Coordinates of C-alpha atoms in Angstrom, one line a residue:
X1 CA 21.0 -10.2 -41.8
X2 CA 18.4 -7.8 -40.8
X3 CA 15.4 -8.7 -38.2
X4 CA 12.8 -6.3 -37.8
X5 CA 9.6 -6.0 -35.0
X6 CA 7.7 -3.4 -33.3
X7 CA 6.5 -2.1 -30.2
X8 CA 3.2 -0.1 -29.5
X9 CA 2.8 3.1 -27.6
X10 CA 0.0 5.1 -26.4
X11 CA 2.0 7.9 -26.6
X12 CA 5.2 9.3 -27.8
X13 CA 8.1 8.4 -24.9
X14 CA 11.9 9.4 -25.3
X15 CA 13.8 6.1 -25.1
X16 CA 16.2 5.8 -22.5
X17 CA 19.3 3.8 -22.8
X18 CA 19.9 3.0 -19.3
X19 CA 16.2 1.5 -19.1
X20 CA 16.5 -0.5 -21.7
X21 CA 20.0 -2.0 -20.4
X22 CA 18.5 -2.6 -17.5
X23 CA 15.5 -4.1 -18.9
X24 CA 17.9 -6.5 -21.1
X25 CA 19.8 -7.4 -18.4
X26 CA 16.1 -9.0 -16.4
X27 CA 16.5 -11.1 -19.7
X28 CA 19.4 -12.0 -20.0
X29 CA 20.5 -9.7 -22.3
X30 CA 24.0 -7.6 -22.2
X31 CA 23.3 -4.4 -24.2
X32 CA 25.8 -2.1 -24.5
X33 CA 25.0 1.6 -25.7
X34 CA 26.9 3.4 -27.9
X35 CA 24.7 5.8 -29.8
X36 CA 21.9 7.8 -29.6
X37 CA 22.4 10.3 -32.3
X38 CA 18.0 10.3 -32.9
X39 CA 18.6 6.2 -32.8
X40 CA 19.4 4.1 -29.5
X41 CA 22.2 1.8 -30.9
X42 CA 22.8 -1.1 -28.4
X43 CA 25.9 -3.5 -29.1
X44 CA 25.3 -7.6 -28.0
X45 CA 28.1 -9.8 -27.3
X46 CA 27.2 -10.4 -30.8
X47 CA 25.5 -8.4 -33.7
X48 CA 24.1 -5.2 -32.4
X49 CA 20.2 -3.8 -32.0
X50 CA 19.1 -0.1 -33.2
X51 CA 15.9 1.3 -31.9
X52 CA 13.8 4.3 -33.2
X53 CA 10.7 6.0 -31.8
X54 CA 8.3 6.7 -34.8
X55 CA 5.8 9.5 -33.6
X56 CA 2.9 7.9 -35.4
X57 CA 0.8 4.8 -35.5
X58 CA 2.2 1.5 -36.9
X59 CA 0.6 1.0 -40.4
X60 CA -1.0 -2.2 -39.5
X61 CA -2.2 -0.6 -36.1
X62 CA -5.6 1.1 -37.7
X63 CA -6.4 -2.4 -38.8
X64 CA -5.4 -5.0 -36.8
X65 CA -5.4 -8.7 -37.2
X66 CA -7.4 -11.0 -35.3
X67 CA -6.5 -13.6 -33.4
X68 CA -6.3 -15.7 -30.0
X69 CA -3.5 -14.3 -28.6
X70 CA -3.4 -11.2 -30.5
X71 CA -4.0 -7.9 -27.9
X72 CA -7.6 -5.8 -28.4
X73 CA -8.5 -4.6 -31.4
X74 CA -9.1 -1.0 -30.0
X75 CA -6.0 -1.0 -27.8
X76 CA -4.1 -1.5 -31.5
X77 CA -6.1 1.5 -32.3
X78 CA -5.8 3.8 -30.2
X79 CA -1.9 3.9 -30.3
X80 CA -0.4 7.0 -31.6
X81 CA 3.1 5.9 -31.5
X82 CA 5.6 3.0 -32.4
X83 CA 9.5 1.7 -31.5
X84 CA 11.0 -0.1 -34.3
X85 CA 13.2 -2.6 -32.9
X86 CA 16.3 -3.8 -35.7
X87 CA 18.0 -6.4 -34.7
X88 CA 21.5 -6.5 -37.5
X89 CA 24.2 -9.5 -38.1
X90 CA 22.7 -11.7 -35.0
X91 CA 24.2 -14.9 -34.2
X92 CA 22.7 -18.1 -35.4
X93 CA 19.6 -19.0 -37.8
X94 CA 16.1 -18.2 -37.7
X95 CA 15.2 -19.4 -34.4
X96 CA 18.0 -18.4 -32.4
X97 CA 17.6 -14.8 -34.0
X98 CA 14.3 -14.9 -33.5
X99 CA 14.6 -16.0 -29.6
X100 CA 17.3 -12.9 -29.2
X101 CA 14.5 -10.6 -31.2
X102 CA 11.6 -11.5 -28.4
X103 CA 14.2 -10.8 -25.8
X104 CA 15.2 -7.4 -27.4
X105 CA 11.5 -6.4 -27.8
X106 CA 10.4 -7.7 -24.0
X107 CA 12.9 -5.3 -22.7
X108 CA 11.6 -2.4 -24.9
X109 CA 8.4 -3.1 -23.9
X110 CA 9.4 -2.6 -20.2
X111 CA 11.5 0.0 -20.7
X112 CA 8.6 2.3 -22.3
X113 CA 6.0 0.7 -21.2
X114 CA 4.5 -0.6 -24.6
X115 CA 1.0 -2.0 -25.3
X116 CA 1.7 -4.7 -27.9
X117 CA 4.1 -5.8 -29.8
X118 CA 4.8 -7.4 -33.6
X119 CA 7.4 -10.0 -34.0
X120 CA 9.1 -11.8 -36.5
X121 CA 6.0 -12.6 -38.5
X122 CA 4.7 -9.7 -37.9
X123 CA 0.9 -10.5 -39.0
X124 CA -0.3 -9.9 -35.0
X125 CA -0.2 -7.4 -32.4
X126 CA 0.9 -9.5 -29.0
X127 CA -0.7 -9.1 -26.0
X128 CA 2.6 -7.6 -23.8
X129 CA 1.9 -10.3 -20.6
X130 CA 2.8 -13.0 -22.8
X131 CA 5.7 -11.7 -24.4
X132 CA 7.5 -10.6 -20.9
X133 CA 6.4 -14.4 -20.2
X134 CA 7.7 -16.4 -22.9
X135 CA 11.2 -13.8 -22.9
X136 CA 11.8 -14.3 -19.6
X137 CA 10.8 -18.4 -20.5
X138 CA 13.5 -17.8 -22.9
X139 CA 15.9 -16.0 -20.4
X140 CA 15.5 -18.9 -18.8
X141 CA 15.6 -22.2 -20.9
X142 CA 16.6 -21.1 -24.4
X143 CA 14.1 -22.5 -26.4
X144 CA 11.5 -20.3 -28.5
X145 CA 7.9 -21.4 -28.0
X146 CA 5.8 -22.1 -30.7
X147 CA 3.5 -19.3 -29.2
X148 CA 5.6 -16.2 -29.8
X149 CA 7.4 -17.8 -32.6
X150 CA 4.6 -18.2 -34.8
X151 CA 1.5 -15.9 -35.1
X152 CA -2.4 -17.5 -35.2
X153 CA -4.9 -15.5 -36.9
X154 CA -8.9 -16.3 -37.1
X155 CA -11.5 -16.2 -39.1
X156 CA -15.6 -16.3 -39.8
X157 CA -15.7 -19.1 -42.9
X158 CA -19.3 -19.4 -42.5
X159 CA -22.6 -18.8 -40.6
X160 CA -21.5 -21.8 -39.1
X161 CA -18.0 -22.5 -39.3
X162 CA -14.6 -20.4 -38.8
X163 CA -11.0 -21.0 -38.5
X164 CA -7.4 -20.6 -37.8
X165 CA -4.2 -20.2 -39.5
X166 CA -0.5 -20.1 -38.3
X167 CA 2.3 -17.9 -39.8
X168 CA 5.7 -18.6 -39.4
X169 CA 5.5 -22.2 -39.3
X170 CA 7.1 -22.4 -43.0
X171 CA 9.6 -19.6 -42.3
X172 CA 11.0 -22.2 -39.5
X173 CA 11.5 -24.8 -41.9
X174 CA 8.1 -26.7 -41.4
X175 CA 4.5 -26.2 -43.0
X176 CA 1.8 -23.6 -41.9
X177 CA -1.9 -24.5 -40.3
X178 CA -5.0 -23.9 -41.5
X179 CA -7.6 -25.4 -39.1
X180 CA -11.5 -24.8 -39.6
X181 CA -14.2 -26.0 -36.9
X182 CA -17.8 -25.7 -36.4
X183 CA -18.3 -22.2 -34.6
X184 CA -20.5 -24.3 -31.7
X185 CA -17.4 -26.6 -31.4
X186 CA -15.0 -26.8 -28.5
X187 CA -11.1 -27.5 -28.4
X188 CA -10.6 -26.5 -31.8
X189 CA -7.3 -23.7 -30.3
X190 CA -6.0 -26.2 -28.1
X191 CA -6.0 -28.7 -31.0
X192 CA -4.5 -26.5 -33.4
X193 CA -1.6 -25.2 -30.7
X194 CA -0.9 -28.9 -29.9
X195 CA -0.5 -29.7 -33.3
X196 CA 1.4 -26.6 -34.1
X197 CA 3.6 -27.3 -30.9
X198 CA 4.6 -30.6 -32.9
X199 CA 5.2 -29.6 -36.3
X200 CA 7.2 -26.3 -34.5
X201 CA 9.6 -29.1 -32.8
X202 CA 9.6 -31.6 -35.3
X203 CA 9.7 -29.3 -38.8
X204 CA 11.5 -31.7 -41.0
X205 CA 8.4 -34.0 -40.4
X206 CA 5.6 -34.1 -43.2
X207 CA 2.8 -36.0 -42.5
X208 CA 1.6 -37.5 -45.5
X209 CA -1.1 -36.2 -47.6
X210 CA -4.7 -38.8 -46.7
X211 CA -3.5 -39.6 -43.1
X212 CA -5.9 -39.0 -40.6
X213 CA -4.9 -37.4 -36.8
X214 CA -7.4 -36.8 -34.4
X215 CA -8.2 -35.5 -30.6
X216 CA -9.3 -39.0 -29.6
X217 CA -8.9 -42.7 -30.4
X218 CA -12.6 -41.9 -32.8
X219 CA -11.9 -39.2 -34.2
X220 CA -10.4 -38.7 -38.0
X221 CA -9.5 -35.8 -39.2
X222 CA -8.0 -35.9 -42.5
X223 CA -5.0 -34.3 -43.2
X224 CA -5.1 -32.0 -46.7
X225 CA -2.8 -30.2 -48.5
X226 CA -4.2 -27.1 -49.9
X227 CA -3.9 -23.6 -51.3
X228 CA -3.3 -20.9 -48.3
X229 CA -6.1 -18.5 -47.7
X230 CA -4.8 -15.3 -47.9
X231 CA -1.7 -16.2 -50.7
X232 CA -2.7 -19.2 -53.0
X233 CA 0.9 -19.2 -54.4
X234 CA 1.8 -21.6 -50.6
X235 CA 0.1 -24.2 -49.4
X236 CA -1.0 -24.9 -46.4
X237 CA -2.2 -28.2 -44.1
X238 CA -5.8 -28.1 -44.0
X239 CA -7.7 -29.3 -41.1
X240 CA -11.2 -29.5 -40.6
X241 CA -12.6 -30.0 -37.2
X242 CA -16.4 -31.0 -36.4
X243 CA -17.3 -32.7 -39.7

């Protein structure tokens, strides 16, 4: 099994093995070099990670994805370099993988001092404070948050109306978000992480099709099945907000 992500640079760096070790270590990672024949090849306890510095920009860096916790558009931009991070035969299913992944690309980030990063979905660029947050989270509790394990893009639906939509929910067994709310509205992120939050903890659950959830004991929102957005072969939970 192969798991891929990236880090950002602004510039070119050499990669240094004994920085990154050291950087795994603040996450509770034991990496052991054993190559670095052009790639940095780091052995776990199990499976192994290979890292390669790619002296140009990521593909998706020239146009970035919006999103709420996505980094600046023009920091994306303005990065002339990448590490690919390959994570091969880790322990465990998605979500353990995954939660080894953020831990492996938090210590390349501090070990080169990277800009952003793209994880497992790998739709967003992540502002780096939150992933050396919810690694060392991680490092610390074991449990991958719904924040780094799933990517949130938005979008303009209207003059008056935009929206949200998750990525990753379905690859962890549950169903992915697409939330729309008046563009005046308020709470319509904190809604859609709560509810994420839930359906990332809970993904065998499906809410039936017609059932209403809301923000208070008033509100109804109704819950919709629909084509996704951007790939009308999945579908989606559809959410609309300040109806």
């Amino acid at each position: 099994m192969i798991d891929l992500a990236a880090v950002l640079l602004e510039a070119p760096r050499p990669l240094d093995p004994a920085a990154l070790v050291e950087a795994g270590a603040r996450f509770g990672l034991t990496l052991t070099p054993k190559g670095t024949d052009g790639v940095i090849s780091l052995d776990l306890p199990e499976g192994d990670v290979h890292l390669v510095l790619i002296e140009a920009a990521h593909p998706g860096a020239a146009e970035p994805a919006y999103g709420p916790l996505a980094v600046e558009a023009e920091v994306a931009r303005a990065t002339t370099a990448h590490v690919l991070v390959t994570g091969r035969e880790l322990p465990g299913e998605v979500r353990e993988r995954d939660a080894t992944m953020l831990r492996l690309v938090a210590a390349t980030l501090q070990a080169t001092g990277g800009v952003s990063a793209s994880l497992a979905p790998g739709v967003i660029f992540h502002r780096p404070g939150l992933v050396l947050d919810f690694a060392a989270l991680v490092a610390d509790e074991g449990e991958l948050p719904f924040e780094v394990a799933v990517d949130i893009t938005s979008a303009r639906e209207s003059e008056d109306r935009m929206s949200f939509l998750t990525h990753g929910l379905e690859r962890h067994g549950s169903e992915d978000l697409y939330v729309t709310a008046s563009v005046n509205g308020r709470g319509a992120l904190d809604f859609l992480l709560g509810v994420g939050r839930w359906f990332h903890q809970q993904p065998e659950m499906r809410l039936p099709t017609g059932d209403t959830l809301g923000r208070s004991e008033t509100e109804r929102v109704t819950i919709q099945r629909v084509p996704s957005p951007i790939d009308p072969s999945r579908t989606v939970v559809r959410l609309d907000l300040d109806l």
